[in-house]
Coordinates of C-alpha atoms and ligand atoms in Angstrom, one line a residue:
X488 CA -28.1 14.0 21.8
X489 CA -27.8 13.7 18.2
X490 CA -24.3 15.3 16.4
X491 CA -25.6 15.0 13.0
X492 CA -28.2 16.7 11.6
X493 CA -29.5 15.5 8.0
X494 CA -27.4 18.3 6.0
X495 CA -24.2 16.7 8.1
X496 CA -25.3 13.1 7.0
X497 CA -25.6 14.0 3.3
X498 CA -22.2 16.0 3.7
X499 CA -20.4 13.1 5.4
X500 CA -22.0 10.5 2.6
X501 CA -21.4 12.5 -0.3
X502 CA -20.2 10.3 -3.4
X503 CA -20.1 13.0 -5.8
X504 CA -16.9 14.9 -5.2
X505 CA -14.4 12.0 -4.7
X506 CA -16.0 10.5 -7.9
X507 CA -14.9 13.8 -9.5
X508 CA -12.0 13.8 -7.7
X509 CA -10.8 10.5 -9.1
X510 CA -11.8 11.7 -12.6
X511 CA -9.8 14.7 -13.1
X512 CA -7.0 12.5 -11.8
X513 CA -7.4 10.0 -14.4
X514 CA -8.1 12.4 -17.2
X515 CA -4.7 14.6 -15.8
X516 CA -6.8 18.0 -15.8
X517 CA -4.0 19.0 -13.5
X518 CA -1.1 18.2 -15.9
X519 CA -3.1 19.8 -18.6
X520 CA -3.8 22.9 -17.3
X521 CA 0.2 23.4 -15.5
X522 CA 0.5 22.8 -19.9
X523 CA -1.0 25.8 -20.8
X524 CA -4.3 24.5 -21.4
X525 CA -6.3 26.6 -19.1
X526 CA -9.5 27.1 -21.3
X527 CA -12.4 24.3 -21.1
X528 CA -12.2 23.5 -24.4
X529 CA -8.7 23.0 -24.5
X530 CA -8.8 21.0 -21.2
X531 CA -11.4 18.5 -23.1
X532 CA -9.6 17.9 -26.0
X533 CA -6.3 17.4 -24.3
X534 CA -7.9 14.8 -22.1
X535 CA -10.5 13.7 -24.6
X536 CA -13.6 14.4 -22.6
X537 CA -17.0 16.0 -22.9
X538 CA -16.9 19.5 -23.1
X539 CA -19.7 20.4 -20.8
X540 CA -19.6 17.5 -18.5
X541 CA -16.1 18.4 -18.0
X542 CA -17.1 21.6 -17.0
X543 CA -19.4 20.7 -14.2
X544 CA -17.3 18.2 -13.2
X545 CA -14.9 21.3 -12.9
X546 CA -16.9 23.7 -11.4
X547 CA -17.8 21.2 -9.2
X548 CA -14.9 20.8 -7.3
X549 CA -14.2 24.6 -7.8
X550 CA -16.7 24.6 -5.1
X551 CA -14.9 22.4 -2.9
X552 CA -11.8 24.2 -3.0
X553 CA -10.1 22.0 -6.0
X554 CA -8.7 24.2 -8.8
X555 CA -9.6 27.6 -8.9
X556 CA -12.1 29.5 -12.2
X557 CA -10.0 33.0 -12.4
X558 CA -12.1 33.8 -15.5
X559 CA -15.5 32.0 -16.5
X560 CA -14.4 28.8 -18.3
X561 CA -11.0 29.1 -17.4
X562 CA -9.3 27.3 -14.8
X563 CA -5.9 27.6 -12.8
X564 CA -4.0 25.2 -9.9
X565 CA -4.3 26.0 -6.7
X566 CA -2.0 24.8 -3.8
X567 CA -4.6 21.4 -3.4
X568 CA -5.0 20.7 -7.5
X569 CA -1.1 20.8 -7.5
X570 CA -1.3 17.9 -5.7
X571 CA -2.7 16.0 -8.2
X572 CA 0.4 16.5 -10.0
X573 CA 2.2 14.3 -7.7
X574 CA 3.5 10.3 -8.7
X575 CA 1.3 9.3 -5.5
X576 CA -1.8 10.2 -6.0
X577 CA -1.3 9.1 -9.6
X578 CA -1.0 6.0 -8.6
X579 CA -3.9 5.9 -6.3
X580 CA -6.3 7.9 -7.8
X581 CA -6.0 6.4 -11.6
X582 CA -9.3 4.6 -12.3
X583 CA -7.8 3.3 -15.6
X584 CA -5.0 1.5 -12.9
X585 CA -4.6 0.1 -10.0
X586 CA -7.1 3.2 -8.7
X587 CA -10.1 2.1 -9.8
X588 CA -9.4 -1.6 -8.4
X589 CA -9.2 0.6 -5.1
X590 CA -12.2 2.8 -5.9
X591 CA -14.7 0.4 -7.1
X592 CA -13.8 -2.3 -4.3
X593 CA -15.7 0.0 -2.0
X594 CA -18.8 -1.1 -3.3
X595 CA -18.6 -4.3 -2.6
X596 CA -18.0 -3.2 1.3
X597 CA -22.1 -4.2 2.2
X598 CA -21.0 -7.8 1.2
X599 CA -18.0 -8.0 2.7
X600 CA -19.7 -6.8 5.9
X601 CA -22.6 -9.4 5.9
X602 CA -20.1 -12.6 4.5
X603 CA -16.8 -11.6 7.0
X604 CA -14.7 -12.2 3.7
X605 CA -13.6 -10.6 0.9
X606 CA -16.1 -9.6 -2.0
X607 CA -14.0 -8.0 -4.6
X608 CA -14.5 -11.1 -7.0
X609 CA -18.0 -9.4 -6.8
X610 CA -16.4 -6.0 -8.4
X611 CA -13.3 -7.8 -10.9
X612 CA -15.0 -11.2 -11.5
X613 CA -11.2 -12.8 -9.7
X614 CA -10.2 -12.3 -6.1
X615 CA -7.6 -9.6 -5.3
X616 CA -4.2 -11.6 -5.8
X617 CA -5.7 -13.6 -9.1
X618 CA -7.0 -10.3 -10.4
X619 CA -3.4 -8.8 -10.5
X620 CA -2.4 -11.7 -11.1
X621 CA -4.3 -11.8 -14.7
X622 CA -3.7 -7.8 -15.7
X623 CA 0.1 -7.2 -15.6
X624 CA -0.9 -3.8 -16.1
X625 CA -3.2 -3.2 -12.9
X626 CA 0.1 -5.3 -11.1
X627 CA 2.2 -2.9 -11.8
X628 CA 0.6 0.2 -10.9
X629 CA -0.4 -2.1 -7.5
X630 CA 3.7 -2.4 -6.8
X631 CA 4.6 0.8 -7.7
X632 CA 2.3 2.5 -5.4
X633 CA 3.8 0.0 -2.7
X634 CA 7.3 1.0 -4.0
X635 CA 8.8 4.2 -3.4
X636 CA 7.1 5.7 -6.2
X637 CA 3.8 5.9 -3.9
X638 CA 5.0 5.8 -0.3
X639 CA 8.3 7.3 -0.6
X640 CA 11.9 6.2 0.3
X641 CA 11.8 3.2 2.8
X642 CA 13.4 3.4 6.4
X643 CA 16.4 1.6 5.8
X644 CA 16.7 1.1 10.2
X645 CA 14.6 -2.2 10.9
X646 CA 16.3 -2.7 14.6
X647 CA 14.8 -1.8 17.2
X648 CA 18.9 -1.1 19.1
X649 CA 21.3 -0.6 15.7
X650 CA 24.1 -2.3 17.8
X651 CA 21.9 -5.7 16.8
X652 CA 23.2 -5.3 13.2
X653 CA 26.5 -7.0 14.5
X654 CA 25.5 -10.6 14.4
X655 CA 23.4 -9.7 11.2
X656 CA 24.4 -11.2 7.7
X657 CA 21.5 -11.9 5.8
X658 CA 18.4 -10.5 5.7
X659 CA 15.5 -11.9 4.1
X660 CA 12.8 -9.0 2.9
X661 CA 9.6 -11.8 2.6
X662 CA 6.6 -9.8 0.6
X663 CA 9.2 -7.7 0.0
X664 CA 7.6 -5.9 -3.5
X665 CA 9.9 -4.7 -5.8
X666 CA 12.9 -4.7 -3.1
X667 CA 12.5 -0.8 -2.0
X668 CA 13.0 -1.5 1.1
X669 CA 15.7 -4.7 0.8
X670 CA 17.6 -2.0 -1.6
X671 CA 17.9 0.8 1.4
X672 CA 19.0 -2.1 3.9
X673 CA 21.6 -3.0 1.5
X674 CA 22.7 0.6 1.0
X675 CA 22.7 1.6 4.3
X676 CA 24.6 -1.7 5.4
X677 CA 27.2 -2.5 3.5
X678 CA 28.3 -5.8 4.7
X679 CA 24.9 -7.6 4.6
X680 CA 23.5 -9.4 1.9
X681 CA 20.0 -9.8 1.4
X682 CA 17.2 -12.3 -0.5
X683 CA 13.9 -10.5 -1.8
X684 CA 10.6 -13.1 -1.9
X685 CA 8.1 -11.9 -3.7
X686 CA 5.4 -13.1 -5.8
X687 CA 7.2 -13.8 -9.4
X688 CA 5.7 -11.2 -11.5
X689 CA 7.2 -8.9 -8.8
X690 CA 10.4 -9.9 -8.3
X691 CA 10.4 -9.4 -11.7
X692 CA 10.7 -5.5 -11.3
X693 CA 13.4 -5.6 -9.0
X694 CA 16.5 -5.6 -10.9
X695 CA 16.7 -1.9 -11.6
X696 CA 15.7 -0.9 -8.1
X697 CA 19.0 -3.0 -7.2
X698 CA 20.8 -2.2 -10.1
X699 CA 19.1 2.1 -9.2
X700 CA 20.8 1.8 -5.3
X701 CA 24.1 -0.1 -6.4
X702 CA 23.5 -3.7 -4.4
X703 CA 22.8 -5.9 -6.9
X704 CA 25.8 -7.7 -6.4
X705 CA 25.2 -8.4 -2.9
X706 CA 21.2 -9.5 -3.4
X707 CA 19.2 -12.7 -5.1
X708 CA 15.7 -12.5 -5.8
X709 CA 14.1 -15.8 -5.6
X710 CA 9.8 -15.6 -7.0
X711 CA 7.8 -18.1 -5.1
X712 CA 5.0 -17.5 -2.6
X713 CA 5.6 -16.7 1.0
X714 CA 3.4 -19.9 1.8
X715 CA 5.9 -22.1 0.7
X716 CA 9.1 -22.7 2.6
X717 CA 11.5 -19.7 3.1
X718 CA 15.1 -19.5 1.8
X719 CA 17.0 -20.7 4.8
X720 CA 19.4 -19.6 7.7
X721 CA 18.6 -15.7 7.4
X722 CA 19.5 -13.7 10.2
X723 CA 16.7 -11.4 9.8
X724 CA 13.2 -12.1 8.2
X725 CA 11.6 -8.7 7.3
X726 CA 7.8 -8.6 6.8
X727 CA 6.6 -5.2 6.1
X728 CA 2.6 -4.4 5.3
X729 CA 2.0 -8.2 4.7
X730 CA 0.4 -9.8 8.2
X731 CA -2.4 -7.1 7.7
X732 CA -2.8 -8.0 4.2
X733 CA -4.4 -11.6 5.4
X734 CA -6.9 -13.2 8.2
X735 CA -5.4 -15.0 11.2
X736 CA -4.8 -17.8 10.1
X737 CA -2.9 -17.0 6.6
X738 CA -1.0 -14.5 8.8
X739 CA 0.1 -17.6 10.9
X740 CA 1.4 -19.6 8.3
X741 CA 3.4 -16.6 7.0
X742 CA 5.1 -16.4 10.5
X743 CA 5.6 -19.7 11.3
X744 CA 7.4 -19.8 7.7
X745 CA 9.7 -17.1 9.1
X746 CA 10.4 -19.1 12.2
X747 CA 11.0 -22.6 10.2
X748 CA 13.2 -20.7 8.4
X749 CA 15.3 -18.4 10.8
X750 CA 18.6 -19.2 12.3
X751 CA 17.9 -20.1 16.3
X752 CA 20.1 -16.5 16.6
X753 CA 17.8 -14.7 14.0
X754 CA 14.8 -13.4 14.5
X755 CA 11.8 -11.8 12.3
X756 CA 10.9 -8.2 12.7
X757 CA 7.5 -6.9 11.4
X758 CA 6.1 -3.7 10.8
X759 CA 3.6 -2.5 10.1
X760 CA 1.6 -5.3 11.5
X761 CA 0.4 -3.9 14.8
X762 CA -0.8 -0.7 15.6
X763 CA 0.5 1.3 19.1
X764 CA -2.5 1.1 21.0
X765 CA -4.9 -1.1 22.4
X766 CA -7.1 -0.9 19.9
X767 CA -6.4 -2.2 16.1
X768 CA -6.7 0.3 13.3
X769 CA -9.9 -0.2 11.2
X770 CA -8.1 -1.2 8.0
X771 CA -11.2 -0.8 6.3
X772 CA -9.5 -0.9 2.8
X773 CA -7.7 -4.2 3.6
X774 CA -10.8 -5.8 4.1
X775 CA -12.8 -5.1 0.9
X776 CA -9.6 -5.3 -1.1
X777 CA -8.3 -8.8 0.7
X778 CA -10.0 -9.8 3.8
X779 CA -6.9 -8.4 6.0
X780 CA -7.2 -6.6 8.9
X781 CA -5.2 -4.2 11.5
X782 CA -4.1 -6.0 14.8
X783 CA -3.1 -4.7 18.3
X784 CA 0.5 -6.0 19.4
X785 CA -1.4 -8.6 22.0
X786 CA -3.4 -10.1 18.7
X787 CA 0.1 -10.3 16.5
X788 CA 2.2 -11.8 19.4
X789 CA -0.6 -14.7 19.7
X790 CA -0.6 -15.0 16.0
X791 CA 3.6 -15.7 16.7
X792 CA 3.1 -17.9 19.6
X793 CA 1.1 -19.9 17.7
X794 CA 3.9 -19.7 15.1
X795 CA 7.0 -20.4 17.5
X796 CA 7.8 -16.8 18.0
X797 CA 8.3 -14.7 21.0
X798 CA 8.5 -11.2 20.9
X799 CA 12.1 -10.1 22.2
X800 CA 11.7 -5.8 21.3
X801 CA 9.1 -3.2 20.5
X802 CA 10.2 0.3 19.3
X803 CA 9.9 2.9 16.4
X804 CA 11.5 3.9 13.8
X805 CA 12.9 7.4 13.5
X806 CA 9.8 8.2 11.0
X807 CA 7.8 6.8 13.6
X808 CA 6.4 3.3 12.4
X809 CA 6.3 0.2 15.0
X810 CA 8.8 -2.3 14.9
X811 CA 7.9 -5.4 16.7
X812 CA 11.1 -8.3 16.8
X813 CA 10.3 -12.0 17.4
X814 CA 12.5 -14.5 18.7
X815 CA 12.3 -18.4 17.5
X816 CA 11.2 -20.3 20.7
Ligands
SAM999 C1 1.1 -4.7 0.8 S1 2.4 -5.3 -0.2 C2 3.8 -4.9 0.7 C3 5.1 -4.8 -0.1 C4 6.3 -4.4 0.7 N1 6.6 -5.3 1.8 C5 6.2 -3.0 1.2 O1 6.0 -2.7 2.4 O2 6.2 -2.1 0.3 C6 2.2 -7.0 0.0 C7 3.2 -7.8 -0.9 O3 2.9 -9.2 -0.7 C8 3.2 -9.9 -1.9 N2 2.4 -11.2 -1.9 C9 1.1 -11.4 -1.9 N3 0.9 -12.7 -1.9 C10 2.0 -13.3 -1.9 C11 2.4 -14.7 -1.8 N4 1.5 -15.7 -1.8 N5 3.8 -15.0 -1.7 C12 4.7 -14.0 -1.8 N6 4.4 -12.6 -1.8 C13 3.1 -12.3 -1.9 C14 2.6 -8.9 -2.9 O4 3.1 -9.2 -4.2 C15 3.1 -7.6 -2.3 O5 4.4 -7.2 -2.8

Protein backbone atom coordinates (compact mmCIF):
# COMPACT_ATOMS: atom_id res chain seq x y z
CA UNK A 1 0.00 0.00 0.00
CA UNK A 2 1.08 3.40 -0.89
CA UNK A 3 1.93 5.99 2.35
CA UNK A 4 2.09 8.99 0.20
CA UNK A 5 -0.41 10.47 -1.56
CA UNK A 6 0.47 13.36 -4.14
CA UNK A 7 -0.34 16.35 -1.58
CA UNK A 8 2.36 14.28 0.87
CA UNK A 9 4.94 14.15 -2.13
CA UNK A 10 4.70 17.86 -2.87
CA UNK A 11 4.81 18.57 1.01
CA UNK A 12 7.90 16.32 1.48
CA UNK A 13 9.60 17.96 -1.81
CA UNK A 14 8.88 21.40 -1.15
CA UNK A 15 11.86 23.83 -2.01
CA UNK A 16 10.07 26.91 -1.29
CA UNK A 17 10.16 27.31 2.46
CA UNK A 18 13.83 26.34 3.22
CA UNK A 19 14.82 28.69 0.27
CA UNK A 20 12.94 31.39 2.43
CA UNK A 21 14.22 29.99 5.31
CA UNK A 22 17.82 30.51 4.24
CA UNK A 23 16.90 34.09 3.05
CA UNK A 24 15.63 35.68 6.05
CA UNK A 25 18.73 34.19 7.73
CA UNK A 26 21.05 35.85 5.37
CA UNK A 27 19.18 39.09 5.26
CA UNK A 28 19.01 38.91 9.55
CA UNK A 29 15.02 39.61 9.51
CA UNK A 30 15.32 38.14 12.90
CA UNK A 31 18.03 40.50 14.26
CA UNK A 32 16.09 43.34 12.64
CA UNK A 33 12.90 42.87 14.00
CA UNK A 34 14.35 41.92 17.94
CA UNK A 35 15.80 45.92 16.75
CA UNK A 36 12.73 47.46 16.73
CA UNK A 37 12.05 47.21 13.23
CA UNK A 38 8.85 45.40 13.23
CA UNK A 39 7.09 47.11 10.19
CA UNK A 40 7.76 45.76 6.47
CA UNK A 41 9.12 48.68 5.38
CA UNK A 42 11.45 49.06 8.05
CA UNK A 43 12.49 45.38 7.78
CA UNK A 44 13.48 46.11 3.94
CA UNK A 45 15.45 48.86 4.32
CA UNK A 46 17.33 47.54 7.29
CA UNK A 47 18.14 44.52 5.26
CA UNK A 48 18.11 46.21 1.88
CA UNK A 49 15.47 44.11 0.25
CA UNK A 50 12.47 44.42 -1.88
CA UNK A 51 9.64 45.57 -0.15
CA UNK A 52 6.92 43.31 -1.35
CA UNK A 53 8.98 40.33 -2.16
CA UNK A 54 10.10 40.58 1.37
CA UNK A 55 6.75 40.44 2.38
CA UNK A 56 5.68 37.24 0.79
CA UNK A 57 8.75 35.83 1.58
CA UNK A 58 7.42 36.82 5.20
CA UNK A 59 4.08 35.77 5.06
CA UNK A 60 5.29 32.86 3.72
CA UNK A 61 6.86 31.34 6.45
CA UNK A 62 4.20 32.97 8.73
CA UNK A 63 2.37 30.16 7.36
CA UNK A 64 4.76 27.64 8.43
CA UNK A 65 4.92 28.73 11.83
CA UNK A 66 8.21 31.08 11.32
CA UNK A 67 7.67 34.57 12.88
CA UNK A 68 4.45 35.50 13.71
CA UNK A 69 2.10 38.94 11.70
CA UNK A 70 0.38 40.44 15.08
CA UNK A 71 -0.83 43.25 12.87
CA UNK A 72 -1.04 43.24 8.93
CA UNK A 73 2.54 44.18 7.75
CA UNK A 74 3.95 43.84 11.03
CA UNK A 75 5.82 41.08 12.21
CA UNK A 76 7.15 39.71 15.74
CA UNK A 77 9.65 36.57 16.91
CA UNK A 78 8.20 33.70 17.90
CA UNK A 79 9.90 30.92 19.99
CA UNK A 80 11.21 29.17 16.35
CA UNK A 81 12.32 32.83 14.53
CA UNK A 82 14.34 33.34 17.79
CA UNK A 83 16.36 30.83 16.72
CA UNK A 84 17.62 32.41 13.94
CA UNK A 85 19.19 34.65 16.28
CA UNK A 86 21.52 32.12 17.29
CA UNK A 87 25.66 31.97 16.11
CA UNK A 88 24.76 28.41 14.67
CA UNK A 89 22.41 28.74 12.46
CA UNK A 90 24.19 31.82 11.29
CA UNK A 91 26.75 30.09 10.30
CA UNK A 92 24.79 27.46 8.47
CA UNK A 93 22.21 29.17 7.08
CA UNK A 94 24.25 32.37 5.54
CA UNK A 95 24.00 32.07 1.74
CA UNK A 96 26.49 34.97 1.44
CA UNK A 97 29.03 32.25 3.66
CA UNK A 98 29.90 29.18 4.07
CA UNK A 99 25.74 28.47 3.86
CA UNK A 100 25.26 28.85 0.51
CA UNK A 101 28.33 26.54 -0.32
CA UNK A 102 26.03 24.05 1.81
CA UNK A 103 22.80 25.00 0.16
CA UNK A 104 23.62 25.16 -3.38
CA UNK A 105 25.77 21.84 -3.22
CA UNK A 106 22.53 20.07 -3.01
CA UNK A 107 21.94 20.55 -6.51
CA UNK A 108 24.57 18.96 -7.68
CA UNK A 109 23.24 15.71 -5.61
CA UNK A 110 21.70 14.02 -9.19
CA UNK A 111 25.41 13.99 -10.35
CA UNK A 112 26.97 12.99 -7.55
CA UNK A 113 24.47 10.07 -7.57
CA UNK A 114 25.03 8.95 -11.17
CA UNK A 115 29.27 9.62 -11.03
CA UNK A 116 29.80 7.97 -7.15
CA UNK A 117 32.01 11.21 -6.64
CA UNK A 118 31.80 14.51 -5.64
CA UNK A 119 30.09 17.16 -8.04
CA UNK A 120 30.47 20.34 -6.26
CA UNK A 121 33.11 21.74 -8.79
CA UNK A 122 29.76 21.51 -10.84
CA UNK A 123 28.21 24.27 -8.29
CA UNK A 124 31.82 26.53 -7.31
CA UNK A 125 33.75 25.81 -10.47
CA UNK A 126 36.85 24.16 -7.66
CA UNK A 127 36.32 21.01 -5.62
CA UNK A 128 35.35 21.44 -1.88
CA UNK A 129 38.96 21.81 -0.28
CA UNK A 130 40.39 24.11 -3.34
CA UNK A 131 37.19 26.18 -3.16
CA UNK A 132 37.91 27.16 0.56
CA UNK A 133 40.97 27.04 -0.21
CA UNK A 134 40.58 30.09 -2.80
CA UNK A 135 37.87 32.31 -0.66
CA UNK A 136 39.41 32.92 2.90
CA UNK A 137 36.15 34.27 3.61
CA UNK A 138 33.87 31.13 2.86
CA UNK A 139 37.02 29.20 5.02
CA UNK A 140 36.30 30.90 7.73
CA UNK A 141 32.79 30.69 8.19
CA UNK A 142 33.55 26.66 7.15
CA UNK A 143 35.87 26.50 10.56
CA UNK A 144 33.91 28.45 12.65
CA UNK A 145 30.89 26.45 12.19
CA UNK A 146 33.20 23.39 12.90
CA UNK A 147 34.56 25.37 15.97
CA UNK A 148 32.62 25.92 18.98
CA UNK A 149 31.01 28.79 17.52
CA UNK A 150 28.58 26.18 15.49
CA UNK A 151 28.73 22.94 17.44
CA UNK A 152 29.31 24.13 20.87
CA UNK A 153 32.00 23.40 23.53
CA UNK A 154 34.01 20.15 22.67
CA UNK A 155 34.07 17.00 25.05
CA UNK A 156 37.23 17.46 26.46
CA UNK A 157 37.04 13.15 27.67
CA UNK A 158 38.46 11.32 24.50
CA UNK A 159 39.15 7.85 26.65
CA UNK A 160 37.13 5.49 26.61
CA UNK A 161 38.45 4.40 30.76
CA UNK A 162 39.97 8.10 32.15
CA UNK A 163 42.49 6.04 34.17
CA UNK A 164 44.23 5.66 30.42
CA UNK A 165 45.23 9.31 30.71
CA UNK A 166 48.24 8.08 33.02
CA UNK A 167 50.64 6.95 30.35
CA UNK A 168 49.38 9.96 28.22
CA UNK A 169 51.75 13.00 27.35
CA UNK A 170 51.07 14.15 24.08
CA UNK A 171 48.27 14.30 22.15
CA UNK A 172 48.09 15.00 18.64
CA UNK A 173 44.56 16.62 17.50
CA UNK A 174 45.12 15.60 13.41
CA UNK A 175 42.16 17.69 11.33
CA UNK A 176 41.96 19.27 14.34
CA UNK A 177 40.21 22.86 12.98
CA UNK A 178 41.00 25.76 14.87
CA UNK A 179 42.10 23.54 18.12
CA UNK A 180 38.52 23.62 19.95
CA UNK A 181 38.79 20.57 20.90
CA UNK A 182 42.97 20.21 21.43
CA UNK A 183 42.18 23.51 23.64
CA UNK A 184 39.53 21.59 26.15
CA UNK A 185 42.05 18.56 26.29
CA UNK A 186 44.66 20.83 27.36
CA UNK A 187 42.38 22.51 29.86
CA UNK A 188 40.93 19.67 31.26
CA UNK A 189 44.48 17.97 31.49
CA UNK A 190 46.91 19.92 32.78
CA UNK A 191 50.01 17.88 32.36
CA UNK A 192 49.61 17.01 28.73
CA UNK A 193 50.82 18.89 25.90
CA UNK A 194 49.35 18.78 22.62
CA UNK A 195 50.18 19.47 18.59
CA UNK A 196 47.15 20.79 16.43
CA UNK A 197 47.52 19.60 12.41
CA UNK A 198 45.51 21.34 10.41
CA UNK A 199 45.40 22.67 7.00
CA UNK A 200 47.58 26.03 7.13
CA UNK A 201 45.04 28.58 6.66
CA UNK A 202 43.44 26.94 9.75
CA UNK A 203 45.91 26.61 12.09
CA UNK A 204 46.10 29.95 11.39
CA UNK A 205 42.99 30.75 13.67
CA UNK A 206 44.15 28.92 16.42
CA UNK A 207 46.20 31.11 18.55
CA UNK A 208 43.43 32.94 20.31
CA UNK A 209 41.45 29.79 20.89
CA UNK A 210 44.80 28.71 22.85
CA UNK A 211 45.59 32.00 23.99
CA UNK A 212 40.95 32.20 24.88
CA UNK A 213 41.50 28.58 27.22
CA UNK A 214 44.98 29.50 28.75
CA UNK A 215 47.23 26.55 26.98
CA UNK A 216 49.17 28.10 24.63
CA UNK A 217 52.18 27.53 26.32
CA UNK A 218 51.79 23.95 26.45
CA UNK A 219 50.61 23.50 22.55
CA UNK A 220 52.46 23.92 18.77
CA UNK A 221 50.46 24.17 15.81
CA UNK A 222 52.27 22.79 12.91
CA UNK A 223 50.06 23.64 9.10
CA UNK A 224 50.65 20.79 6.76
CA UNK A 225 48.16 18.26 5.38
CA UNK A 226 47.26 15.14 7.25
CA UNK A 227 48.52 13.13 4.07
CA UNK A 228 51.87 13.84 4.75
CA UNK A 229 53.76 12.36 7.58
CA UNK A 230 52.57 13.08 11.24
CA UNK A 231 54.54 14.82 13.96
CA UNK A 232 56.02 11.95 15.70
CA UNK A 233 55.92 9.86 19.07
CA UNK A 234 52.33 11.11 20.25
CA UNK A 235 50.71 9.14 22.68
CA UNK A 236 47.37 9.91 21.40
CA UNK A 237 46.32 10.76 17.76
CA UNK A 238 42.81 12.40 17.85
CA UNK A 239 40.74 12.35 14.67
CA UNK A 240 37.46 13.80 15.07
CA UNK A 241 34.74 14.30 11.93
CA UNK A 242 37.68 13.68 9.43
CA UNK A 243 37.46 9.69 8.28
CA UNK A 244 33.80 10.62 7.11
CA UNK A 245 34.96 13.60 5.39
CA UNK A 246 36.82 11.21 2.67
CA UNK A 247 36.27 7.75 0.61
CA UNK A 248 38.03 4.49 1.69
CA UNK A 249 40.90 4.86 0.51
CA UNK A 250 41.85 8.61 1.60
CA UNK A 251 40.43 7.51 4.95
CA UNK A 252 43.26 4.77 4.93
CA UNK A 253 46.02 6.88 4.36
CA UNK A 254 44.91 9.22 7.07
CA UNK A 255 45.02 6.17 9.60
CA UNK A 256 47.85 4.49 8.53
CA UNK A 257 49.58 8.12 8.99
CA UNK A 258 48.39 7.88 12.63
CA UNK A 259 49.83 4.52 13.04
CA UNK A 260 53.33 5.43 11.33
CA UNK A 261 53.35 7.95 13.58
CA UNK A 262 52.18 6.67 17.07
CA UNK A 263 54.30 5.48 19.86
CA UNK A 264 54.01 1.37 19.93
CA UNK A 265 52.14 2.42 23.53
CA UNK A 266 49.86 5.07 21.83
CA UNK A 267 47.12 4.56 20.19
CA UNK A 268 44.62 6.75 17.82
CA UNK A 269 41.02 7.26 18.95
CA UNK A 270 38.33 8.47 16.42
CA UNK A 271 35.08 9.82 16.69
CA UNK A 272 32.86 10.42 15.00
CA UNK A 273 33.83 8.01 12.37
CA UNK A 274 31.47 5.22 12.94
CA UNK A 275 28.03 5.26 13.75
CA UNK A 276 26.54 2.68 16.75
CA UNK A 277 24.67 0.44 14.72
CA UNK A 278 24.90 -1.89 12.05
CA UNK A 279 24.05 0.27 9.57
CA UNK A 280 26.15 3.55 8.47
CA UNK A 281 24.39 6.88 8.78
CA UNK A 282 23.49 8.31 5.25
CA UNK A 283 25.81 11.31 5.42
CA UNK A 284 24.12 12.56 2.53
CA UNK A 285 25.77 16.05 2.98
CA UNK A 286 29.32 14.64 3.07
CA UNK A 287 28.87 13.21 -0.12
CA UNK A 288 27.77 16.21 -2.34
CA UNK A 289 30.00 18.47 -0.30
CA UNK A 290 33.24 15.88 -0.52
CA UNK A 291 32.65 12.49 -1.52
CA UNK A 292 32.77 11.18 2.29
CA UNK A 293 30.62 8.97 3.74
CA UNK A 294 29.23 7.44 7.24
CA UNK A 295 30.69 4.01 8.16
CA UNK A 296 29.63 1.18 10.62
CA UNK A 297 32.43 0.21 13.25
CA UNK A 298 33.03 -3.22 11.08
CA UNK A 299 33.73 -0.86 7.86
CA UNK A 300 36.23 1.64 10.03
CA UNK A 301 38.10 -1.26 11.74
CA UNK A 302 38.88 -2.77 8.20
CA UNK A 303 39.82 0.62 6.99
CA UNK A 304 42.56 0.30 10.32
CA UNK A 305 43.57 -3.16 9.64
CA UNK A 306 44.41 -2.20 6.47
CA UNK A 307 46.22 0.74 8.15
CA UNK A 308 48.07 -1.33 11.10
CA UNK A 309 45.45 -0.70 13.58
CA UNK A 310 43.48 -2.76 15.90
CA UNK A 311 40.68 -1.69 17.72
CA UNK A 312 41.60 -2.07 21.53
CA UNK A 313 37.97 -0.06 23.13
CA UNK A 314 34.64 1.19 22.05
CA UNK A 315 32.53 3.46 24.33
CA UNK A 316 30.73 6.92 24.57
CA UNK A 317 31.27 9.89 25.75
CA UNK A 318 29.19 11.42 28.50
CA UNK A 319 27.34 13.57 25.70
CA UNK A 320 26.87 10.43 24.04
CA UNK A 321 29.22 10.37 20.77
CA UNK A 322 31.23 7.03 19.86
CA UNK A 323 34.66 6.65 20.69
CA UNK A 324 36.36 3.95 18.93
CA UNK A 325 40.49 3.43 20.18
CA UNK A 326 43.01 1.66 17.90
CA UNK A 327 46.04 -0.04 18.84
CA UNK A 328 49.36 -0.06 16.44
CA UNK A 329 49.70 -3.78 15.49
C1 LIG B 1 34.98 18.32 9.37
S1 LIG B 1 36.36 19.27 9.86
C2 LIG B 1 36.63 18.65 11.50
C3 LIG B 1 37.42 19.60 12.33
C4 LIG B 1 37.60 19.16 13.80
N1 LIG B 1 38.27 17.89 13.94
C5 LIG B 1 36.25 19.12 14.48
O1 LIG B 1 35.73 18.05 14.78
O2 LIG B 1 35.69 20.20 14.71
C6 LIG B 1 37.67 18.54 8.92
C7 LIG B 1 39.00 19.21 9.11
O3 LIG B 1 39.95 18.59 8.24
C8 LIG B 1 40.83 19.58 7.78
N2 LIG B 1 41.50 19.12 6.55
C9 LIG B 1 40.96 18.90 5.32
N3 LIG B 1 41.89 18.45 4.48
C10 LIG B 1 43.05 18.39 5.18
C11 LIG B 1 44.37 17.97 4.86
N4 LIG B 1 44.68 17.53 3.64
N5 LIG B 1 45.30 18.02 5.83
C12 LIG B 1 45.00 18.47 7.08
N6 LIG B 1 43.75 18.86 7.45
C13 LIG B 1 42.80 18.82 6.51
C14 LIG B 1 39.93 20.77 7.55
O4 LIG B 1 40.64 21.98 7.46
C15 LIG B 1 39.02 20.68 8.76
O5 LIG B 1 39.51 21.43 9.84
Amino acid sequence: MCHYDLMDLWTLSDLCTPWCVHVVATLRIADHIDAGNTEIGQLATASGAHRDSLYRVLRHLVGKGLFQEPAPGRFALNEAARALLEPPVRLGFDLDGFGGRMAHAWGTLLSAVRSGGPAYHEAFGLGFWEDLDAHPDIAAGFDALMGPAGHGVPDPNVLVDPADWASVSTVVDVGGGTGGLLAEVLRARPQVRGTLVDLPRTVAGSGEVFQAAGVADRVTAVGQSFFDPLPPRGDLYLLKSVLSDWPDREATTILRRCAEATRPSGRVVVFNGAGPGEEASPELLMMVLVGGKGRTLDELSALAREAGLEVSSVGRQPSGRVIVEYRPT
